[in-house]
CSV table of C-alpha atoms in Angstrom, one decimal:
chain,number,residue,atom,x,y,z
P,1,MET,CA,58.7,4.2,5.3
P,2,THR,CA,56.6,1.8,7.4
P,3,GLY,CA,55.5,4.6,9.8
P,4,ALA,CA,54.6,6.8,6.8
P,5,LYS,CA,52.6,4.0,5.2
P,6,LYS,CA,50.6,3.4,8.5
P,7,GLN,CA,50.0,7.2,8.9
P,8,SER,CA,48.8,7.3,5.3
P,9,THR,CA,46.5,4.2,5.9
P,10,MET,CA,45.0,5.8,9.0
P,11,SER,CA,44.4,9.1,7.2
P,12,ASN,CA,42.5,7.2,4.5
P,13,LEU,CA,40.5,5.4,7.0
P,14,ARG,CA,39.5,8.7,8.6
P,15,GLU,CA,38.6,10.2,5.3
P,16,SER,CA,36.5,7.2,4.4
P,17,TYR,CA,34.7,7.2,7.8
P,18,LYS,CA,34.0,11.0,7.3
P,19,THR,CA,32.7,10.3,3.9
P,20,ARG,CA,30.4,7.6,5.0
P,21,ALA,CA,29.1,9.6,7.9
P,22,THR,CA,28.4,12.6,5.7
P,23,ASP,CA,26.6,10.2,3.2
P,24,MET,CA,24.5,8.9,6.0
P,25,LEU,CA,23.5,12.3,7.2
P,26,MET,CA,22.6,13.6,3.7
P,27,GLY,CA,20.7,10.3,3.0
P,28,GLU,CA,18.6,10.9,6.1
P,29,SER,CA,18.0,14.5,5.2
P,30,ARG,CA,17.0,13.5,1.7
P,31,VAL,CA,14.6,11.0,3.1
P,32,MET,CA,13.1,13.4,5.6
P,33,PHE,CA,12.5,16.2,3.2
P,34,ARG,CA,11.1,14.2,0.3
P,35,TRP,CA,7.5,15.1,-0.7
P,36,ARG,CA,6.4,12.1,-2.8
P,37,SER,CA,5.1,9.3,-0.6
P,38,SER,CA,6.1,11.3,2.5
P,39,LEU,CA,4.4,11.9,5.7
P,40,TRP,CA,4.1,15.6,5.0
P,41,LYS,CA,2.2,14.9,1.8
P,42,LEU,CA,-0.2,12.7,3.7
P,43,ILE,CA,-1.3,14.7,6.6
P,44,TRP,CA,-0.3,18.4,6.0
P,45,LYS,CA,-3.9,19.6,5.6
P,46,GLU,CA,-5.0,17.8,8.7
P,47,LEU,CA,-2.1,19.3,10.7
P,48,VAL,CA,-2.7,22.8,9.6
P,49,ALA,CA,-6.4,22.6,10.4
P,50,TYR,CA,-5.8,21.0,13.8
P,51,THR,CA,-3.2,23.6,14.7
P,52,VAL,CA,-5.5,26.4,13.6
P,53,THR,CA,-8.4,25.0,15.7
P,54,PHE,CA,-6.0,24.5,18.7
P,55,LEU,CA,-4.9,28.1,18.5
P,56,LEU,CA,-8.5,29.4,18.2
P,57,ILE,CA,-9.5,27.6,21.3
P,58,SER,CA,-6.5,29.1,23.1
P,59,MET,CA,-7.2,32.6,22.0
P,60,VAL,CA,-10.8,32.2,23.3
P,61,TYR,CA,-9.6,30.9,26.6
P,62,ARG,CA,-7.1,33.7,27.0
P,63,LEU,CA,-8.9,36.7,25.5
P,64,ALA,CA,-12.6,36.1,25.6
P,65,LEU,CA,-13.3,34.5,28.9
P,66,SER,CA,-13.7,36.2,32.3
P,67,ASP,CA,-11.7,35.2,35.4
P,68,ILE,CA,-14.5,33.0,36.7
P,69,GLN,CA,-15.0,31.4,33.3
P,70,ARG,CA,-11.3,30.8,33.0
P,71,LYS,CA,-11.2,29.1,36.4
P,72,SER,CA,-14.0,26.7,35.2
P,73,MET,CA,-12.0,26.2,31.8
P,74,ASN,CA,-9.0,25.3,33.8
P,75,ALA,CA,-10.8,22.6,35.6
P,76,ILE,CA,-12.2,21.2,32.2
P,77,ILE,CA,-8.7,21.2,30.8
P,78,LEU,CA,-7.3,19.2,33.6
P,79,TRP,CA,-10.2,16.8,33.5
P,80,PHE,CA,-9.8,16.3,29.8
P,81,ARG,CA,-6.0,15.9,30.2
P,82,GLU,CA,-6.5,13.2,33.0
P,83,LYS,CA,-9.1,11.2,31.1
P,84,SER,CA,-7.3,11.2,27.7
P,85,THR,CA,-4.3,9.5,29.1
P,86,GLY,CA,-5.9,6.1,29.5
P,87,LEU,CA,-6.8,5.4,25.9
P,88,PRO,CA,-4.8,2.5,24.5
P,89,LEU,CA,-4.1,4.3,21.2
P,90,THR,CA,-0.6,2.9,20.7
P,91,PHE,CA,-1.8,-0.8,21.0
P,92,LEU,CA,-4.9,-0.3,18.7
P,93,LEU,CA,-3.0,1.6,15.9
P,94,GLY,CA,0.1,-0.7,16.2
P,95,PHE,CA,-1.9,-3.9,15.8
P,96,TYR,CA,-4.0,-2.4,13.0
P,97,VAL,CA,-1.1,-0.9,11.0
P,98,SER,CA,0.9,-4.2,11.4
P,99,LEU,CA,-2.1,-6.2,10.0
P,100,VAL,CA,-2.6,-3.8,7.1
P,101,VAL,CA,1.1,-3.7,6.2
P,102,ARG,CA,1.3,-7.5,6.3
P,103,ARG,CA,-1.7,-7.9,3.9
P,104,TRP,CA,-0.1,-5.3,1.6
P,105,TRP,CA,3.2,-7.1,1.4
P,106,GLU,CA,1.5,-10.6,1.0
P,107,GLN,CA,-0.5,-9.4,-1.9
P,108,TYR,CA,2.6,-8.2,-3.6
P,109,CYS,CA,4.3,-11.6,-2.9
P,110,LYS,CA,1.4,-13.4,-4.3
P,111,LEU,CA,1.3,-11.6,-7.7
P,112,PRO,CA,2.3,-14.3,-10.2
P,113,TRP,CA,4.8,-13.5,-13.0
P,114,PRO,CA,4.5,-15.2,-16.5
P,115,ASP,CA,8.3,-15.2,-16.9
P,116,SER,CA,8.8,-18.7,-15.5
P,117,ILE,CA,6.0,-20.0,-17.8
P,118,ALA,CA,7.5,-18.3,-20.8
P,119,ILE,CA,10.9,-19.9,-20.0
P,120,PHE,CA,9.5,-23.3,-19.6
P,121,LEU,CA,7.6,-23.0,-22.8
P,122,ARG,CA,10.7,-21.8,-24.7
P,123,GLY,CA,12.8,-24.7,-23.5
P,124,LEU,CA,10.1,-27.5,-23.9
P,125,VAL,CA,7.7,-26.6,-26.7
P,126,THR,CA,10.1,-27.2,-29.5
P,127,GLY,CA,8.6,-29.8,-31.7
P,128,GLY,CA,6.4,-29.5,-34.8
P,129,GLN,CA,7.0,-28.0,-38.1
P,130,GLY,CA,7.3,-24.3,-39.1
P,131,ASP,CA,5.8,-21.8,-36.6
P,132,GLN,CA,3.6,-24.2,-34.9
P,133,ALA,CA,5.6,-24.3,-31.7
P,134,ARG,CA,6.1,-20.6,-31.6
P,135,MET,CA,2.4,-19.9,-32.1
P,136,VAL,CA,1.6,-22.3,-29.2
P,137,ARG,CA,4.1,-20.5,-26.9
P,138,ARG,CA,2.7,-17.1,-27.8
P,139,THR,CA,-0.9,-18.1,-27.4
P,140,ILE,CA,-0.3,-19.6,-23.9
P,141,VAL,CA,1.7,-16.5,-22.7
P,142,ARG,CA,-1.2,-14.3,-24.1
P,143,TYR,CA,-3.8,-16.3,-22.3
P,144,CYS,CA,-1.8,-15.9,-19.0
P,145,LEU,CA,-1.5,-12.2,-19.5
P,146,LEU,CA,-5.3,-12.0,-20.3
P,147,SER,CA,-6.2,-13.9,-17.1
P,148,TYR,CA,-3.8,-11.6,-15.2
P,149,ILE,CA,-5.5,-8.4,-16.6
P,150,LEU,CA,-9.1,-9.7,-16.1
P,151,CYS,CA,-8.4,-10.7,-12.5
P,152,ILE,CA,-6.4,-7.6,-11.4
P,153,ARG,CA,-8.6,-5.1,-13.1
P,154,ARG,CA,-11.3,-6.0,-10.7
P,155,LEU,CA,-9.1,-4.7,-7.9
P,156,SER,CA,-6.8,-2.1,-9.5
P,157,VAL,CA,-8.1,1.4,-10.4
P,158,ARG,CA,-5.1,2.1,-12.7
P,159,LEU,CA,-5.6,-1.1,-14.7
P,160,ARG,CA,-9.4,-0.5,-14.9
P,161,LYS,CA,-8.8,2.8,-16.4
P,162,ARG,CA,-6.3,1.4,-18.9
P,163,PHE,CA,-8.7,-1.4,-19.9
P,164,PRO,CA,-12.2,-0.1,-19.0
P,165,THR,CA,-14.1,-2.5,-21.4
P,166,MET,CA,-13.5,-5.7,-23.2
P,167,ARG,CA,-13.5,-3.7,-26.3
P,168,GLU,CA,-10.2,-2.1,-25.2
P,169,LEU,CA,-8.7,-5.5,-24.7
P,170,VAL,CA,-9.7,-6.5,-28.2
P,171,ARG,CA,-8.3,-3.3,-29.6
P,172,THR,CA,-4.9,-3.9,-28.0
P,173,GLY,CA,-4.6,-7.4,-29.5
P,174,ILE,CA,-4.4,-9.4,-26.3
P,175,LEU,CA,-8.0,-10.7,-26.8
P,176,ARG,CA,-9.9,-11.9,-29.9
P,177,ALA,CA,-13.5,-10.9,-30.6
P,178,ASP,CA,-14.7,-14.5,-30.5
P,179,GLU,CA,-12.9,-15.0,-27.2
P,180,ALA,CA,-14.5,-11.9,-25.7
P,181,LEU,CA,-17.9,-13.3,-26.5
P,182,ARG,CA,-17.1,-16.5,-24.7
P,183,ILE,CA,-15.8,-14.7,-21.6
P,184,GLY,CA,-18.6,-12.1,-21.3
P,185,GLU,CA,-18.4,-8.5,-20.4
P,186,GLU,CA,-16.8,-8.8,-16.9
P,187,ASP,CA,-18.8,-5.9,-15.6
P,188,SER,CA,-19.8,-7.5,-12.2
P,189,ASP,CA,-17.9,-6.7,-9.1
P,190,ALA,CA,-19.1,-10.0,-7.4
P,191,MET,CA,-16.5,-12.4,-6.3
P,192,TYR,CA,-17.6,-15.6,-8.1
P,193,GLU,CA,-19.2,-14.0,-11.2
P,194,SER,CA,-16.0,-13.4,-13.2
P,195,ASN,CA,-14.5,-15.6,-15.9
P,196,TRP,CA,-11.0,-14.5,-15.5
P,197,TRP,CA,-9.8,-18.2,-15.1
P,198,MET,CA,-11.1,-19.1,-18.5
P,199,PRO,CA,-8.1,-18.2,-20.6
P,200,LEU,CA,-5.9,-20.4,-18.3
P,201,LYS,CA,-8.3,-23.3,-19.0
P,202,TRP,CA,-7.9,-22.6,-22.7
P,203,ALA,CA,-4.0,-22.7,-22.1
P,204,THR,CA,-4.3,-26.1,-20.4
P,205,GLU,CA,-6.3,-27.5,-23.4
P,206,ILE,CA,-3.7,-26.2,-25.8
P,207,MET,CA,-1.0,-27.9,-23.8
P,208,GLY,CA,-2.9,-31.1,-24.0
P,209,LYS,CA,-3.2,-30.8,-27.7
P,210,ALA,CA,0.5,-29.9,-28.0
P,211,GLN,CA,1.5,-33.1,-26.2
P,212,LYS,CA,-0.6,-35.2,-28.4
P,213,GLU,CA,1.0,-33.6,-31.5
P,214,GLU,CA,4.4,-34.2,-30.0
P,215,LEU,CA,5.2,-30.6,-29.6
P,216,ILE,CA,6.3,-31.4,-26.1
P,217,LYS,CA,8.5,-34.5,-26.1
P,218,SER,CA,9.3,-34.6,-22.4
P,219,PRO,CA,6.4,-35.9,-20.1
P,220,PRO,CA,8.1,-34.4,-17.0
P,221,GLY,CA,8.5,-31.1,-18.8
P,222,TYR,CA,4.8,-31.3,-19.7
P,223,ALA,CA,3.9,-31.8,-16.0
P,224,GLY,CA,6.2,-29.0,-15.1
P,225,ILE,CA,4.4,-26.6,-17.4
P,226,MET,CA,1.0,-27.6,-16.1
P,227,GLY,CA,2.2,-27.2,-12.6
P,228,LYS,CA,3.4,-23.6,-13.4
P,229,LEU,CA,0.0,-22.9,-15.0
P,230,SER,CA,-1.8,-24.3,-12.0
P,231,HIS,CA,0.3,-22.2,-9.6
P,232,PHE,CA,-0.4,-19.1,-11.7
P,233,ARG,CA,-4.0,-19.6,-11.4
P,234,SER,CA,-4.0,-20.3,-7.6
P,235,SER,CA,-1.8,-17.1,-7.1
P,236,LEU,CA,-4.4,-15.0,-8.9
P,237,GLY,CA,-7.1,-16.6,-6.9
P,238,ASP,CA,-5.3,-15.7,-3.7
P,239,VAL,CA,-4.9,-12.1,-4.7
P,240,ALA,CA,-8.5,-11.8,-5.8
P,241,THR,CA,-9.5,-13.3,-2.4
P,242,TYR,CA,-7.6,-10.5,-0.6
P,243,GLY,CA,-9.4,-7.9,-2.6
P,244,HIS,CA,-12.9,-9.3,-1.9
P,245,ILE,CA,-12.3,-10.1,1.8
P,246,PRO,CA,-10.9,-7.0,3.3
P,247,VAL,CA,-10.0,-6.1,7.0
P,248,PRO,CA,-13.2,-6.3,9.0
P,249,LEU,CA,-14.9,-2.9,8.9
P,250,VAL,CA,-15.7,-2.8,12.6
P,251,TYR,CA,-11.9,-3.0,13.4
P,252,THR,CA,-11.2,0.0,11.0
P,253,GLN,CA,-14.0,2.0,12.5
P,254,VAL,CA,-12.7,1.4,16.1
P,255,VAL,CA,-9.2,2.4,15.3
P,256,THR,CA,-10.3,5.6,13.3
P,257,LEU,CA,-12.8,6.6,16.0
P,258,ALA,CA,-10.2,6.1,18.7
P,259,VAL,CA,-7.7,8.4,16.9
P,260,TYR,CA,-10.2,11.1,16.2
P,261,VAL,CA,-11.7,11.1,19.6
P,262,TYR,CA,-8.3,11.2,21.2
P,263,PHE,CA,-7.3,14.3,19.3
P,264,ALA,CA,-10.6,16.0,19.6
P,265,VAL,CA,-10.2,15.7,23.4
P,266,SER,CA,-6.7,16.8,23.2
P,267,LEU,CA,-7.8,20.1,21.7
P,268,VAL,CA,-9.0,21.0,25.1
P,269,GLY,CA,-6.9,18.7,27.4
P,270,GLU,CA,-3.5,19.7,25.9
P,271,GLN,CA,-4.0,23.5,26.3
P,272,TRP,CA,-1.6,25.4,28.3
P,273,THR,CA,-3.4,27.0,31.4
P,274,MET,CA,-2.4,30.4,32.6
P,275,ASP,CA,-1.8,28.9,36.1
P,276,GLU,CA,1.1,26.6,35.1
P,277,GLU,CA,4.8,27.6,35.4
P,278,VAL,CA,5.4,27.2,31.6
P,279,ASP,CA,2.8,28.9,29.5
P,280,LEU,CA,3.2,28.3,25.7
P,281,TYR,CA,0.9,29.2,22.9
P,282,TYR,CA,1.9,26.5,20.4
P,283,PRO,CA,1.3,22.9,21.1
P,284,ILE,CA,4.9,21.5,20.4
P,285,PHE,CA,4.4,18.0,21.8
P,286,MET,CA,0.9,17.8,20.6
P,287,THR,CA,2.2,18.4,17.1
P,288,VAL,CA,4.7,15.6,17.5
P,289,LYS,CA,1.9,13.2,18.7
P,290,PHE,CA,-0.3,14.3,15.8
P,291,LEU,CA,2.5,13.5,13.3
P,292,PHE,CA,3.1,10.1,14.9
P,293,TYR,CA,-0.4,8.9,15.3
P,294,PHE,CA,-2.2,10.5,12.3
P,295,GLY,CA,0.8,9.5,10.2
P,296,TRP,CA,0.4,5.9,11.3
P,297,LEU,CA,-3.3,6.0,10.6
P,298,ARG,CA,-2.7,7.5,7.2
P,299,VAL,CA,-0.1,4.8,6.3
P,300,ALA,CA,-2.8,2.2,7.0
P,301,GLU,CA,-5.4,4.0,5.0
P,302,THR,CA,-2.9,4.3,2.1
P,303,LEU,CA,-1.8,0.6,2.1
P,304,TYR,CA,-5.3,-0.7,2.8
P,305,ASN,CA,-5.9,-1.0,-1.0
P,306,PRO,CA,-2.5,-1.8,-2.7
P,307,PHE,CA,-4.1,-1.5,-6.1
P,308,GLY,CA,-5.3,2.1,-5.8
P,309,GLU,CA,-3.8,5.4,-7.1
P,310,ASP,CA,-1.6,6.3,-4.2
P,311,ASP,CA,2.1,6.7,-4.4
P,312,ASP,CA,2.9,3.5,-2.8
P,313,ASP,CA,0.3,1.4,-4.6
P,314,PHE,CA,1.3,-1.2,-7.2
C-alpha cells in the first residue's frame, strides 16, 4: 500500500509539472502573439518598408549592375559594414530607454488618490447637526477631484477630450458656475498660469471653518487631514512638473538620429555580396536587429508621454 501511495504521489507530481510547463509555454505564446500594446503593432509598418527597401537595393546590385560596378559595390558594402560596427547604439538606447521608463513609472507612482482623504473625512468630520458634516465631506472631496482634473487635463489628451472647457466641468456638476469664474478659463499651457491648486485652497478654508464649528473634535485628526490635503497638492505639483520639464530634446534627437543613421547605413552594409560563401537574399539577422533596436526606440516614444492615447498610457 505504501509503495502504491508513493507511486501515485509521483504520478501526480509529474502531471502537475507537465501542466505547469504547458501553461508556461502557452502563456509565452499568448504574450508573443498579442496585437494590442505589442511590438508588432508598433513597428510593422517600418519593418515592411525597411525590408522592401533592402530587397530593392539587393535586386539592383544583382541584376542592374555590370561586373565592374558590382566589384565597386562590393567594396562599398564592406566599407559600410566595417564602419557601422563601431556605433555605440546599445549604450545610447539602453540609457535613454531606462530614463524614459523610470520617468513613466515615477509619474504613475506620484499620481495622488483621493480615497485616503475621503476615509479620513468620514472618520473625523462627524460633528454638527443634520447634513452639515456630510456636505463638508462631499465638498472637500469634490474640490480634490476638481484640482486633480484641472491639473492632469493639461497633460492628458484623453482627459482634455473628456473636459475640453470649463463649461463641461460645470455641466457634469463637479464645478459650480461661480467657482468657474473665480478659477478662470484654464486655456493657457504655461506652467505657472494655471489655478488648478485653488480648489485645494478652498478645501483648507472649509476645514478651518469646520474645526471652529466643532465638526472635527480631534485636533490630531484635523492635522492629519490637513497633511493629506498638503500631500495631495504636492503630488499633483510633482506630476505637473514632470509634464512641463521633459527629457532634454538634444538627447532624444541624438538617440533617434543614431538609430536611423545606423539602419540607413545597414541597408548597404548588411547586403550579401556574391563573392561570399553564403549568399542570401533576405536579411535574417538584420530583421532581428531591426526588431530589437527599433522596438526599443518605439517603447521610449510610447512611454515618453504617459498621458497620451497609446495603449500603455494611463
